[in-house]
Short mmCIF file of C-alpha atoms in Angstrom, two decimals:
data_model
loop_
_atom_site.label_atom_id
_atom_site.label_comp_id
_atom_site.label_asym_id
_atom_site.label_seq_id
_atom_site.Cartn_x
_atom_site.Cartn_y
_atom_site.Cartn_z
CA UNK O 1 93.19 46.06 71.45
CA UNK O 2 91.65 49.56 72.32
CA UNK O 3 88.51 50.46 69.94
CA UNK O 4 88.51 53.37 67.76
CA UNK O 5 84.85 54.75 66.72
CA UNK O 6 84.31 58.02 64.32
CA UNK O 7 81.21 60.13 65.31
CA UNK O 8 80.63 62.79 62.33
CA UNK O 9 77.75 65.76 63.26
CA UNK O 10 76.56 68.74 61.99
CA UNK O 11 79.68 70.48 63.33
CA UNK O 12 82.36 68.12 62.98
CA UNK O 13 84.00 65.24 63.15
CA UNK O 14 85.25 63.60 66.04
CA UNK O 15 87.55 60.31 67.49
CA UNK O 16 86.83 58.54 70.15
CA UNK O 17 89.22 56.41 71.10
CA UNK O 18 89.84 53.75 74.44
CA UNK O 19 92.56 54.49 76.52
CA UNK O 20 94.58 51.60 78.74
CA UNK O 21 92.16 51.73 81.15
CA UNK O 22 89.10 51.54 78.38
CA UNK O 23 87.91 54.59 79.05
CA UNK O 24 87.00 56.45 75.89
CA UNK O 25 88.17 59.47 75.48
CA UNK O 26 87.00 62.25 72.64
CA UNK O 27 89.22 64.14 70.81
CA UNK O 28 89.76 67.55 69.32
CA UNK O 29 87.21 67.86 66.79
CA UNK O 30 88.38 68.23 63.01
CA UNK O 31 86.12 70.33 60.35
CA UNK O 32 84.48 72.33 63.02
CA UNK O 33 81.46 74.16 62.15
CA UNK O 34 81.08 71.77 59.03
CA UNK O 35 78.24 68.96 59.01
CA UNK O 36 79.90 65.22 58.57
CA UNK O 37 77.11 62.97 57.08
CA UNK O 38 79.22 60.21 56.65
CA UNK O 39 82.31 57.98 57.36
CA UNK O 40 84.13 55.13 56.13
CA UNK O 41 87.35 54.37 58.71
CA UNK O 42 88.38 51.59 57.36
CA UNK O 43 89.46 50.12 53.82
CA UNK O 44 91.72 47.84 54.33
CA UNK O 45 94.33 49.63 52.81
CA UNK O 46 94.88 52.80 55.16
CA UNK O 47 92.52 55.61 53.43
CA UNK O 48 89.77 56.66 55.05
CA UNK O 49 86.70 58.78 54.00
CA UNK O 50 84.81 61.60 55.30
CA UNK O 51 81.80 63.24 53.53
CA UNK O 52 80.75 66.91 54.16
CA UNK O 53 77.80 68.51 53.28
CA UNK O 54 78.74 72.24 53.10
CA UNK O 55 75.83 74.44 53.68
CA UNK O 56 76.60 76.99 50.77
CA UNK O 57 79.25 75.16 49.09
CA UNK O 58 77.59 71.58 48.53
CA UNK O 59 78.79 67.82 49.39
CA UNK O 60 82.75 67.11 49.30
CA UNK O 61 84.67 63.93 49.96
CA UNK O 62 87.97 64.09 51.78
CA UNK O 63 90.41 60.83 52.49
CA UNK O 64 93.43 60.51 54.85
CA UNK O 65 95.76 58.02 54.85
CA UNK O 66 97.01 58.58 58.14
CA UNK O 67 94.12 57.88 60.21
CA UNK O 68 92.54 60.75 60.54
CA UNK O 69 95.52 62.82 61.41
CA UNK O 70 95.31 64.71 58.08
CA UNK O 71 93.09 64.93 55.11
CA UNK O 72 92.86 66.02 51.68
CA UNK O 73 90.08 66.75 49.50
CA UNK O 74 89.26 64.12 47.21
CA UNK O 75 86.49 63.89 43.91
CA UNK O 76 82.94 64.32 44.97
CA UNK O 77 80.44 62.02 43.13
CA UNK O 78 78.19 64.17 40.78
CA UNK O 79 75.69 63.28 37.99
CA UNK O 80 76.76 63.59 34.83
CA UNK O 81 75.70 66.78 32.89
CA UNK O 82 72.15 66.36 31.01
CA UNK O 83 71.82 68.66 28.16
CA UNK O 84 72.86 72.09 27.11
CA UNK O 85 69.38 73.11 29.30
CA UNK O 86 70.20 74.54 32.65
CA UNK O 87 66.67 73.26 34.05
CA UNK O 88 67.14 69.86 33.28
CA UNK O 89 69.71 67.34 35.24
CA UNK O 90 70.17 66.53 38.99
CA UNK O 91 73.00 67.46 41.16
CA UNK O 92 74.53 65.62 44.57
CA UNK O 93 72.94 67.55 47.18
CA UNK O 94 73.90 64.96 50.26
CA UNK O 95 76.40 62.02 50.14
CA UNK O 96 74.39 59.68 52.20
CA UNK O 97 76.59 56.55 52.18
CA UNK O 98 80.06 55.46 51.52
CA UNK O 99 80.75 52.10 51.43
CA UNK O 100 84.22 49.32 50.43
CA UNK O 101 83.59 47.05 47.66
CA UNK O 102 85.99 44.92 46.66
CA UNK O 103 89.87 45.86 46.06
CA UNK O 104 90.22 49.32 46.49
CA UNK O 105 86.01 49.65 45.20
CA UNK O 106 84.06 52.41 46.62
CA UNK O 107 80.54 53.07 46.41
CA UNK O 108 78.58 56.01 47.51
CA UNK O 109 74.82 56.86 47.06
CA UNK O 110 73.58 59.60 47.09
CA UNK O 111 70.30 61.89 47.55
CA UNK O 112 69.17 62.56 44.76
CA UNK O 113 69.30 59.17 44.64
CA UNK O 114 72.60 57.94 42.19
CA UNK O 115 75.06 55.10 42.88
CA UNK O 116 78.88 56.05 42.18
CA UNK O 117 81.42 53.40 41.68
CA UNK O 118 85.55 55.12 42.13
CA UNK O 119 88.15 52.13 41.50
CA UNK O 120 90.62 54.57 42.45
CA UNK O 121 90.42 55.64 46.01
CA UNK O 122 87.90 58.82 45.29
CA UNK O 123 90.40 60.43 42.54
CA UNK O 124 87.41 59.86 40.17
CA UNK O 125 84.12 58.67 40.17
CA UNK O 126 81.93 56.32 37.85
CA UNK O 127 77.60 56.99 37.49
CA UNK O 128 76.24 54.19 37.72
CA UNK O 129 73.45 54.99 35.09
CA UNK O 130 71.78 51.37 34.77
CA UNK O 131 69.92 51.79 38.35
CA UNK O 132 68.96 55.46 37.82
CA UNK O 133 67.56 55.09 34.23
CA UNK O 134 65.41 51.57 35.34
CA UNK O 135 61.64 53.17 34.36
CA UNK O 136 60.85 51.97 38.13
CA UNK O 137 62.72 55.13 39.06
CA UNK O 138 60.38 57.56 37.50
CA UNK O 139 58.13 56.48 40.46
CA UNK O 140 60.93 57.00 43.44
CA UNK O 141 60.08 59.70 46.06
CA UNK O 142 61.36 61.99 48.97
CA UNK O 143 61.47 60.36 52.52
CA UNK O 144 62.44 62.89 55.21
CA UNK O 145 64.64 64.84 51.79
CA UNK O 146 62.47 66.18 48.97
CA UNK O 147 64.17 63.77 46.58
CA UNK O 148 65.02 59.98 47.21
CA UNK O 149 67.90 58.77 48.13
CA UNK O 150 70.61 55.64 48.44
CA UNK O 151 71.49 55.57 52.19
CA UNK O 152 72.37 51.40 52.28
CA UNK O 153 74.71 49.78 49.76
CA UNK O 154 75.52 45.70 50.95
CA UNK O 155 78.16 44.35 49.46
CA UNK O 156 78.50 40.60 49.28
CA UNK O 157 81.73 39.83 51.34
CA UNK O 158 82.30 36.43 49.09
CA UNK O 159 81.38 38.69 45.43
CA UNK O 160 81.93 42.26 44.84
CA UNK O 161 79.96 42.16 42.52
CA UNK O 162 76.92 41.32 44.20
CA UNK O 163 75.53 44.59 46.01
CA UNK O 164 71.91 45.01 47.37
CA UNK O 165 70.54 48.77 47.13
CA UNK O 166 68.31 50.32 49.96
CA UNK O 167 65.89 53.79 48.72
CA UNK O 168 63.98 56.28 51.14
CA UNK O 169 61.77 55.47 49.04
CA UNK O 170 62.18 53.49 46.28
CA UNK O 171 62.44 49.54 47.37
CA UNK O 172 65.51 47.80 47.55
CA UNK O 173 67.35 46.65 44.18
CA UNK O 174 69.86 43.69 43.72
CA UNK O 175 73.09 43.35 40.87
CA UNK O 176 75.02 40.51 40.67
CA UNK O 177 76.91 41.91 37.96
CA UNK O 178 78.57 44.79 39.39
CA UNK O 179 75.83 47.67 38.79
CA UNK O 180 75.10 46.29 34.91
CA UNK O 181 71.69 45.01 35.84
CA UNK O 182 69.02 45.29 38.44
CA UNK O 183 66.66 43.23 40.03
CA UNK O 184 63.58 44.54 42.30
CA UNK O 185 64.49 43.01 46.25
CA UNK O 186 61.68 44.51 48.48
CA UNK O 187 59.33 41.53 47.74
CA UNK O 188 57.24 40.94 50.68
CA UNK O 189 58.06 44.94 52.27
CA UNK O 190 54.52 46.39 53.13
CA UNK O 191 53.76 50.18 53.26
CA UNK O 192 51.29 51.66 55.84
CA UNK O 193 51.53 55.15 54.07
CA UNK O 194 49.94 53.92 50.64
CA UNK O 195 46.25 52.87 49.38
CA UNK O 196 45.97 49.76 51.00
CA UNK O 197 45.75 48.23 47.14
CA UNK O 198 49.64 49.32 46.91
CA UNK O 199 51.15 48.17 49.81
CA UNK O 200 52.84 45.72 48.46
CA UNK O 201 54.21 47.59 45.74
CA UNK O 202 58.27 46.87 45.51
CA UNK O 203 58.93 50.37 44.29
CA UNK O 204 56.95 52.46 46.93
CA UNK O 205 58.67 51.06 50.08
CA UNK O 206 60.75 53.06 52.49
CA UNK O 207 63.68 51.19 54.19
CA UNK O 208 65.07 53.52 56.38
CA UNK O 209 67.90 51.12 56.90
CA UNK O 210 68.98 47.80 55.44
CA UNK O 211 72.24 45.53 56.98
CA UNK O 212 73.36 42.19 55.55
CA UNK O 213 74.77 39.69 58.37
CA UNK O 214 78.67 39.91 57.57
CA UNK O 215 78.92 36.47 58.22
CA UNK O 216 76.02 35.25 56.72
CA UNK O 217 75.02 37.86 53.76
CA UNK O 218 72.36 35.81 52.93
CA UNK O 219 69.75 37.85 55.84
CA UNK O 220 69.71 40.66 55.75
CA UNK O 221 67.39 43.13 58.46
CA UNK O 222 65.98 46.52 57.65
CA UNK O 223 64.36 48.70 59.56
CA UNK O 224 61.66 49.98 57.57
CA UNK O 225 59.33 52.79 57.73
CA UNK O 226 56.64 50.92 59.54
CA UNK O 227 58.02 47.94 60.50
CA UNK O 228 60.73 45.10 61.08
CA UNK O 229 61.56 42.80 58.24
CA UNK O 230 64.16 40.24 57.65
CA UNK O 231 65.23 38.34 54.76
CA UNK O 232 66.84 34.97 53.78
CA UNK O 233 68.17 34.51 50.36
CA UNK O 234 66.92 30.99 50.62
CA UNK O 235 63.04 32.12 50.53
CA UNK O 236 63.41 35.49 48.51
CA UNK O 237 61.58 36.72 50.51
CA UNK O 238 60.87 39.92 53.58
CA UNK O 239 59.27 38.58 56.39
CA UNK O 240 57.79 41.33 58.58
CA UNK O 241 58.12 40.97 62.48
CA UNK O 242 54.56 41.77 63.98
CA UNK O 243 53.57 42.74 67.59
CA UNK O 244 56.88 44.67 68.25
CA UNK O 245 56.91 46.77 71.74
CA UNK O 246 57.17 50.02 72.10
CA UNK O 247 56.77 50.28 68.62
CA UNK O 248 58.27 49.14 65.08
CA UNK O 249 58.85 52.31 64.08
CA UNK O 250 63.01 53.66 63.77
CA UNK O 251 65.60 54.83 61.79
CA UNK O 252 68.56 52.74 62.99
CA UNK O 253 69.46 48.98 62.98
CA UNK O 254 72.71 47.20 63.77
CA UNK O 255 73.42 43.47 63.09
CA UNK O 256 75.83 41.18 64.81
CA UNK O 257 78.82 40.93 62.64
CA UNK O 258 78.72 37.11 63.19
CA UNK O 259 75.22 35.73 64.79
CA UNK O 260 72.25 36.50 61.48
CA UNK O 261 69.62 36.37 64.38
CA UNK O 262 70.51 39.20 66.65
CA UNK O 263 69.99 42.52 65.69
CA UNK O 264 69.19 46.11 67.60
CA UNK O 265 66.85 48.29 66.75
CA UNK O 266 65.78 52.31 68.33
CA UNK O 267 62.35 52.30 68.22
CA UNK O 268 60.30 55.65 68.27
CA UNK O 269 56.91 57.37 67.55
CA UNK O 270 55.57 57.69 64.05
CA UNK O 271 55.06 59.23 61.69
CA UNK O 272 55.62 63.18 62.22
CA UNK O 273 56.34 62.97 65.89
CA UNK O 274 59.51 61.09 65.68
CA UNK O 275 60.27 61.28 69.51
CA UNK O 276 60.90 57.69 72.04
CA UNK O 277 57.79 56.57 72.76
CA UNK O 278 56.83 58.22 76.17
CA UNK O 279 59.92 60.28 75.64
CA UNK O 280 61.65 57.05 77.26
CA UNK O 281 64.73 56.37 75.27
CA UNK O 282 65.17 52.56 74.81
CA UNK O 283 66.69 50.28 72.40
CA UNK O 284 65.29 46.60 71.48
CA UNK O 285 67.72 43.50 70.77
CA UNK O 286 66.37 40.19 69.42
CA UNK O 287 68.88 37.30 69.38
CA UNK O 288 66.60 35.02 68.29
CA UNK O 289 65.70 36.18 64.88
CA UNK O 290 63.06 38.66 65.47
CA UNK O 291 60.57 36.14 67.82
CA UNK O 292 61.02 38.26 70.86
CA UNK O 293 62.76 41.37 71.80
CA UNK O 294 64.67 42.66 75.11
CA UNK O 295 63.77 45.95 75.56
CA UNK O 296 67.09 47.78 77.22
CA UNK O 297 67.22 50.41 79.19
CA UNK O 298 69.58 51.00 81.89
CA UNK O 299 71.96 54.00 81.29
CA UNK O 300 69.49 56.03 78.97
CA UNK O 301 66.98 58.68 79.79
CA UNK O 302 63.70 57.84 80.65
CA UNK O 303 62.26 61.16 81.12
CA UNK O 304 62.56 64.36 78.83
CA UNK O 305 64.05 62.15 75.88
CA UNK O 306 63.37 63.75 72.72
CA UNK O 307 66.49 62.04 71.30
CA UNK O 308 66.26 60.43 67.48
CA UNK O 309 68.23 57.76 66.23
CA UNK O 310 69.39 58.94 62.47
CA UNK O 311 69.86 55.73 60.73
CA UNK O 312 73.55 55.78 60.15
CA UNK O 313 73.56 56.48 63.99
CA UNK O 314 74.15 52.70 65.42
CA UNK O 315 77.10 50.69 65.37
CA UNK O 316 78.56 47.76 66.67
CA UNK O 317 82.04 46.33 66.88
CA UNK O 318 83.83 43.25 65.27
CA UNK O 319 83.74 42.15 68.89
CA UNK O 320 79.72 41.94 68.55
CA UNK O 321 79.78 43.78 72.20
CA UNK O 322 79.98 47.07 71.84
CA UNK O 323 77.27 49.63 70.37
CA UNK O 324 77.94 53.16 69.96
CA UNK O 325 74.80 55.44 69.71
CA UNK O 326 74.44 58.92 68.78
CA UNK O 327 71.10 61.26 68.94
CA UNK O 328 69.66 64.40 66.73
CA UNK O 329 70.16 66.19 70.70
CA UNK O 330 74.07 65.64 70.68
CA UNK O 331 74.31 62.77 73.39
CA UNK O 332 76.35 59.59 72.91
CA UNK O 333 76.45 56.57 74.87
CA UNK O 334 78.44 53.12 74.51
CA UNK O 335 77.42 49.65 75.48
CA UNK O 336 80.00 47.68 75.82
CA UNK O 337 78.06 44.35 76.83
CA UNK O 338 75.29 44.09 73.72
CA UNK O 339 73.03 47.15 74.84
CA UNK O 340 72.12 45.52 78.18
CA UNK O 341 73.64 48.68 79.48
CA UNK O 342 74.48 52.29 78.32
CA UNK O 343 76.97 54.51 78.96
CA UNK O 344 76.74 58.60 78.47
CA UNK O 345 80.19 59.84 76.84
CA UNK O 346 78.40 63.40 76.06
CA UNK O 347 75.44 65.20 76.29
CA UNK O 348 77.32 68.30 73.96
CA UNK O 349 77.85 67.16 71.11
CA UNK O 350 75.67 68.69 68.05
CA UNK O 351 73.04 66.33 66.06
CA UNK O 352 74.89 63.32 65.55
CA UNK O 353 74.89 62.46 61.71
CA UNK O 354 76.67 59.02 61.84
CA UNK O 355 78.54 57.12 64.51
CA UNK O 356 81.29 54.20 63.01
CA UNK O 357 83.84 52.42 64.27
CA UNK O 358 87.33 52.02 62.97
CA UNK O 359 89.98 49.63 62.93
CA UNK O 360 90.22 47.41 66.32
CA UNK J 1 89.82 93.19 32.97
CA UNK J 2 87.47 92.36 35.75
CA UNK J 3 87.88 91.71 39.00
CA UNK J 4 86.69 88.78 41.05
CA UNK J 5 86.95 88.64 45.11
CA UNK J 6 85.08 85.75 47.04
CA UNK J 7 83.81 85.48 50.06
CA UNK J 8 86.43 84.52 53.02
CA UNK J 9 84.66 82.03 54.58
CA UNK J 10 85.03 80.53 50.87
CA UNK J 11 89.01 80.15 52.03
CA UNK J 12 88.02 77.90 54.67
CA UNK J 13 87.72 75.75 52.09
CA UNK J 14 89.91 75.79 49.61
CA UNK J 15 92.59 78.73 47.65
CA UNK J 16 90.71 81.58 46.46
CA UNK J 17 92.96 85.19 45.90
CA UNK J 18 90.98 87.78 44.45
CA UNK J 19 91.12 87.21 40.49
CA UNK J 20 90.96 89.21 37.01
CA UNK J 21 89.12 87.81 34.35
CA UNK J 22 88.15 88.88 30.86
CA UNK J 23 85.13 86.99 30.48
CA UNK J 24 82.50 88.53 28.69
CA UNK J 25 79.08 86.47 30.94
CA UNK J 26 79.54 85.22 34.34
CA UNK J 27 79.54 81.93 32.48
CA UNK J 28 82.62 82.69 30.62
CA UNK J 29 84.08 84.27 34.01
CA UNK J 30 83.68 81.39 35.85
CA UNK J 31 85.06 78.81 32.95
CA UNK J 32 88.05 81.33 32.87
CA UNK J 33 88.89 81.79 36.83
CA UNK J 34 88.27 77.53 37.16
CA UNK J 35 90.62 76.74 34.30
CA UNK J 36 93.39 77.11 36.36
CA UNK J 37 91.93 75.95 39.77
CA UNK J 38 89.53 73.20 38.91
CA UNK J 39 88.91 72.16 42.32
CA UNK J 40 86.94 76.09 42.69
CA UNK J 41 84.23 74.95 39.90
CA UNK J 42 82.28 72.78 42.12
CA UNK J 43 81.81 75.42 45.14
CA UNK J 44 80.40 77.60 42.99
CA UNK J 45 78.69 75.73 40.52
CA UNK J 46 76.24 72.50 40.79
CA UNK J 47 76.97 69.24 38.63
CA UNK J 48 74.77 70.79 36.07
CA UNK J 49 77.02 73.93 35.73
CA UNK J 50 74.08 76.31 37.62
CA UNK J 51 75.12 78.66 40.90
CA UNK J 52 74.47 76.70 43.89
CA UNK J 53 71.39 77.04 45.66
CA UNK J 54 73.56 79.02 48.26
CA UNK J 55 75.41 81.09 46.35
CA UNK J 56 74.69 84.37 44.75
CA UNK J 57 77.26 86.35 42.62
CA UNK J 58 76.87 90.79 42.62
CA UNK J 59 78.30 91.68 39.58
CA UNK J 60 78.77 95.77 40.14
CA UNK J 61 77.01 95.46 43.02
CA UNK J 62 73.88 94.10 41.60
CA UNK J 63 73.10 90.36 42.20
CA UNK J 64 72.46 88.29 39.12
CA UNK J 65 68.97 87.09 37.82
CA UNK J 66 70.36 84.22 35.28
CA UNK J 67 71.46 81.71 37.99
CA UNK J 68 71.04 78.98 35.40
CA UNK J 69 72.04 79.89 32.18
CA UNK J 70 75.06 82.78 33.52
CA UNK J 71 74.19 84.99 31.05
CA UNK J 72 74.78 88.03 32.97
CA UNK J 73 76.96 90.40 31.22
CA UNK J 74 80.42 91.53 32.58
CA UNK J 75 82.40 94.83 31.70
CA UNK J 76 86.01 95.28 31.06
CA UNK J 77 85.71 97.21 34.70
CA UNK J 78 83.40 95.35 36.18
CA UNK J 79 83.97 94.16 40.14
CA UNK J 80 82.30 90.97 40.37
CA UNK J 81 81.65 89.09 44.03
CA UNK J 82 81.14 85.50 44.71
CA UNK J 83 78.92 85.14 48.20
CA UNK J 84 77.24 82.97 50.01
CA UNK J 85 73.64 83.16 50.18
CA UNK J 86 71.91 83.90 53.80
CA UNK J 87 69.93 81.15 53.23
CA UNK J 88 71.99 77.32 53.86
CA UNK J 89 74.01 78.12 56.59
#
């Protein structure tokens, strides 16, 4: 079956798709001049999503239920309205993830950061109130946006109503009651950028990215701020992975949809610099659960790179093969044999906001 | 009644003929001009009902000062201009 993959930017959205001879091929671009931050192709029951971030005119959510071919404008997500006091109250300034729960569930989150429930494909949306109003939130703050924000949402595959919450930066919080109640899940996360005395701290700890093993949603990998961590259910517990080379520092993180222990990972230069690491572009696989790491590199630049990984930026397939990748400088490669090499599709294409594939 | 034109690269996005409205504020313009095209309200306006960062409104060719609260007043023959802001491109 020939791959589909969605790669929105901060001019549009594009299809990729394989042709018989598996060469992909890019399409016409749809909502040209308009930034894409995120996707979701595939629902199971033949609506996707697309959200925009309109420069003047704010975040919108469109849906098309013929794969792309057409769209229409759905409900945005947006905090209810505080008081009769125009300086109070947040609104959605970026819709940062979209994600299927079970049935026809959605869930989005949001910077500032609020989790929305619709239970009817995106005609209307729920606040989910319980996680913004825990007092831990009072203590949330800005990473790489002014105000925090929700950019992973893990659904359990076996309970949809069991969803683990990542926050840039703000921890990661657990409900296994559908979004009634919370519990804190960044135990054993440590923070570099914090008095050493609050490192540990739950609610202080920036996850860029956090991915539960589809088949075994029990680990989960994140990609935090300043470091590697995985978790297993069994110990409760984040276990960071020390001594990683060129550096444990990234945005984006894929997991195998079926093997827990292999994972990729774009490693780059902290903290402000945010560049590869001697401008060589690489990205590190571990299929052995984080004790060693390939370091891959054939097919990507390893001169001049200034290319950065955005979190929602690397995919891989049901097949567990094949890993799209798209940069802040516009250029998208594939791997089509588990990053052990790269292939170029573009080097045109604007900032690359979030790369996902569709239905195979 | 007033008058109400938008900016066209507004119609990129969604319906938006220039309008009358006899609202007295921009508040009560904006309520009025939504009513019978909801999906407008949120271009213009944030969740919390204020003018988007992005957005400015010139009502008789002066741009308004209450961005929050909409209290700016609004003749009978007032022309009144929805624009994007320089700024968020």
């Amino acid at each position: 079956m020939n791959k589909t993959c969605w790669i929105g930017t901060r001019k549009g959205l594009i299809k990729l798709k394989q042709d018989a001879d598996n060469h992909w091929q890019l399409s016409a671009p749809q909502f040209v001049g308009d930034p894409v931050t995120q996707i979701l192709p595939d629902t199971g029951n033949g609506t996707m999503y697309v959200a925009l971030n309109l420069g003047h005119f704010g975040p919108k959510l469109h849906r098309s239920s013929d794969q792309g071919l057409t769209w229409q404008e759905c409900s945005s997500p947006s905090f209810p309205k505080q008081s009769d006091n125009p300086d109070e109250g947040q609104s959605v300034e970026l819709i940062w993830t979209i994600e299927k729960g079970a049935g026809d569930d959605l869930w989005t989150g949001t910077v500032p950061a609020g989790l929305f429930r619709s239970r009817d494909k995106g005609d209307s949306w729920e606040f989910i109130d319980s996680l913004s109003s825990l007092p831990a939130s009072s203590e949330w703050f800005g990473g790489g946006f002014d105000e925090p924000g929700i950019h992973s949402i893990c659904i359990d595959p076996r309970d949809g109503d069991c969803l683990t919450v990542a926050i840039s930066c703000g921890g990661a919080w657990r409900s296994t009651d559908g979004g009634i109640s919370w519990q804190e899940k960044a135990n054993g996360m440590r923070a570099e950028y914090v008095p050493p005395e609050q490192a540990f701290d739950h609610n202080i700890q920036d996850p860029h990215r956090v991915i539960a093993c589809p088949a075994d949603p029990d680990r989960m990998w994140s990609q935090h701020h300043n470091g590697i961590f995985k978790y297993d259910e069994s110990d409760g517990l984040w276990v960071e992975i020390k001594n990683v080379v060129p550096s444990a520092f990234g945005f984006a993180l894929a997991v195998h949809p079926k093997e827990k222990d292999t994972a990729w990972f774009v490693p780059a230069v902290k903290d402000e610099c945010r560049i590869p690491v001697d401008n060589k572009l690489v990205v590190l696989r571990t299929r052995d659960g984080g004790k060693s790491f390939d370091i891959l590199s054939e097919g990507l630049p390893q001169e001049h790179s200034y290319d950065l990984i955005y979190r929602h930026c690397l995919d891989i397939a049901a097949d567990g093969d094949t890993l799209m990748m798209g940069s802040t400088s516009g250029n998208l490669w594939v791997s089509e044999n588990g990053g052990d090499h790269w292939n170029c599709l573009s080097n045109n294409l604007a900032d690359i906001y979030c790369v996902k594939f569709g239905h195979d | 009644m007033a008058s109400v034109e938008f900016t066209p690269n507004l119609s990129r996005h969604i319906e938006c003929e220039t309008l009358s409205s006899n609202g007295a504020n921009l508040r009560e313009l904006i309520d009025e001009i939504c009513c019978d095209n909801p999906q407008l309200k949120p271009y213009i306006l944030d969740d919390q009902d204020r003018l988007r960062k992005h957005v400015t409104v010139f009502i008789d060719g002066v741009q308004v000062q209450d961005r929050k609260g909409l209290n700016d007043l609004i003749n009978m023959e007032s022309s009144v201009y929805i624009a994007q802001a320089l700024s968020g491109g």
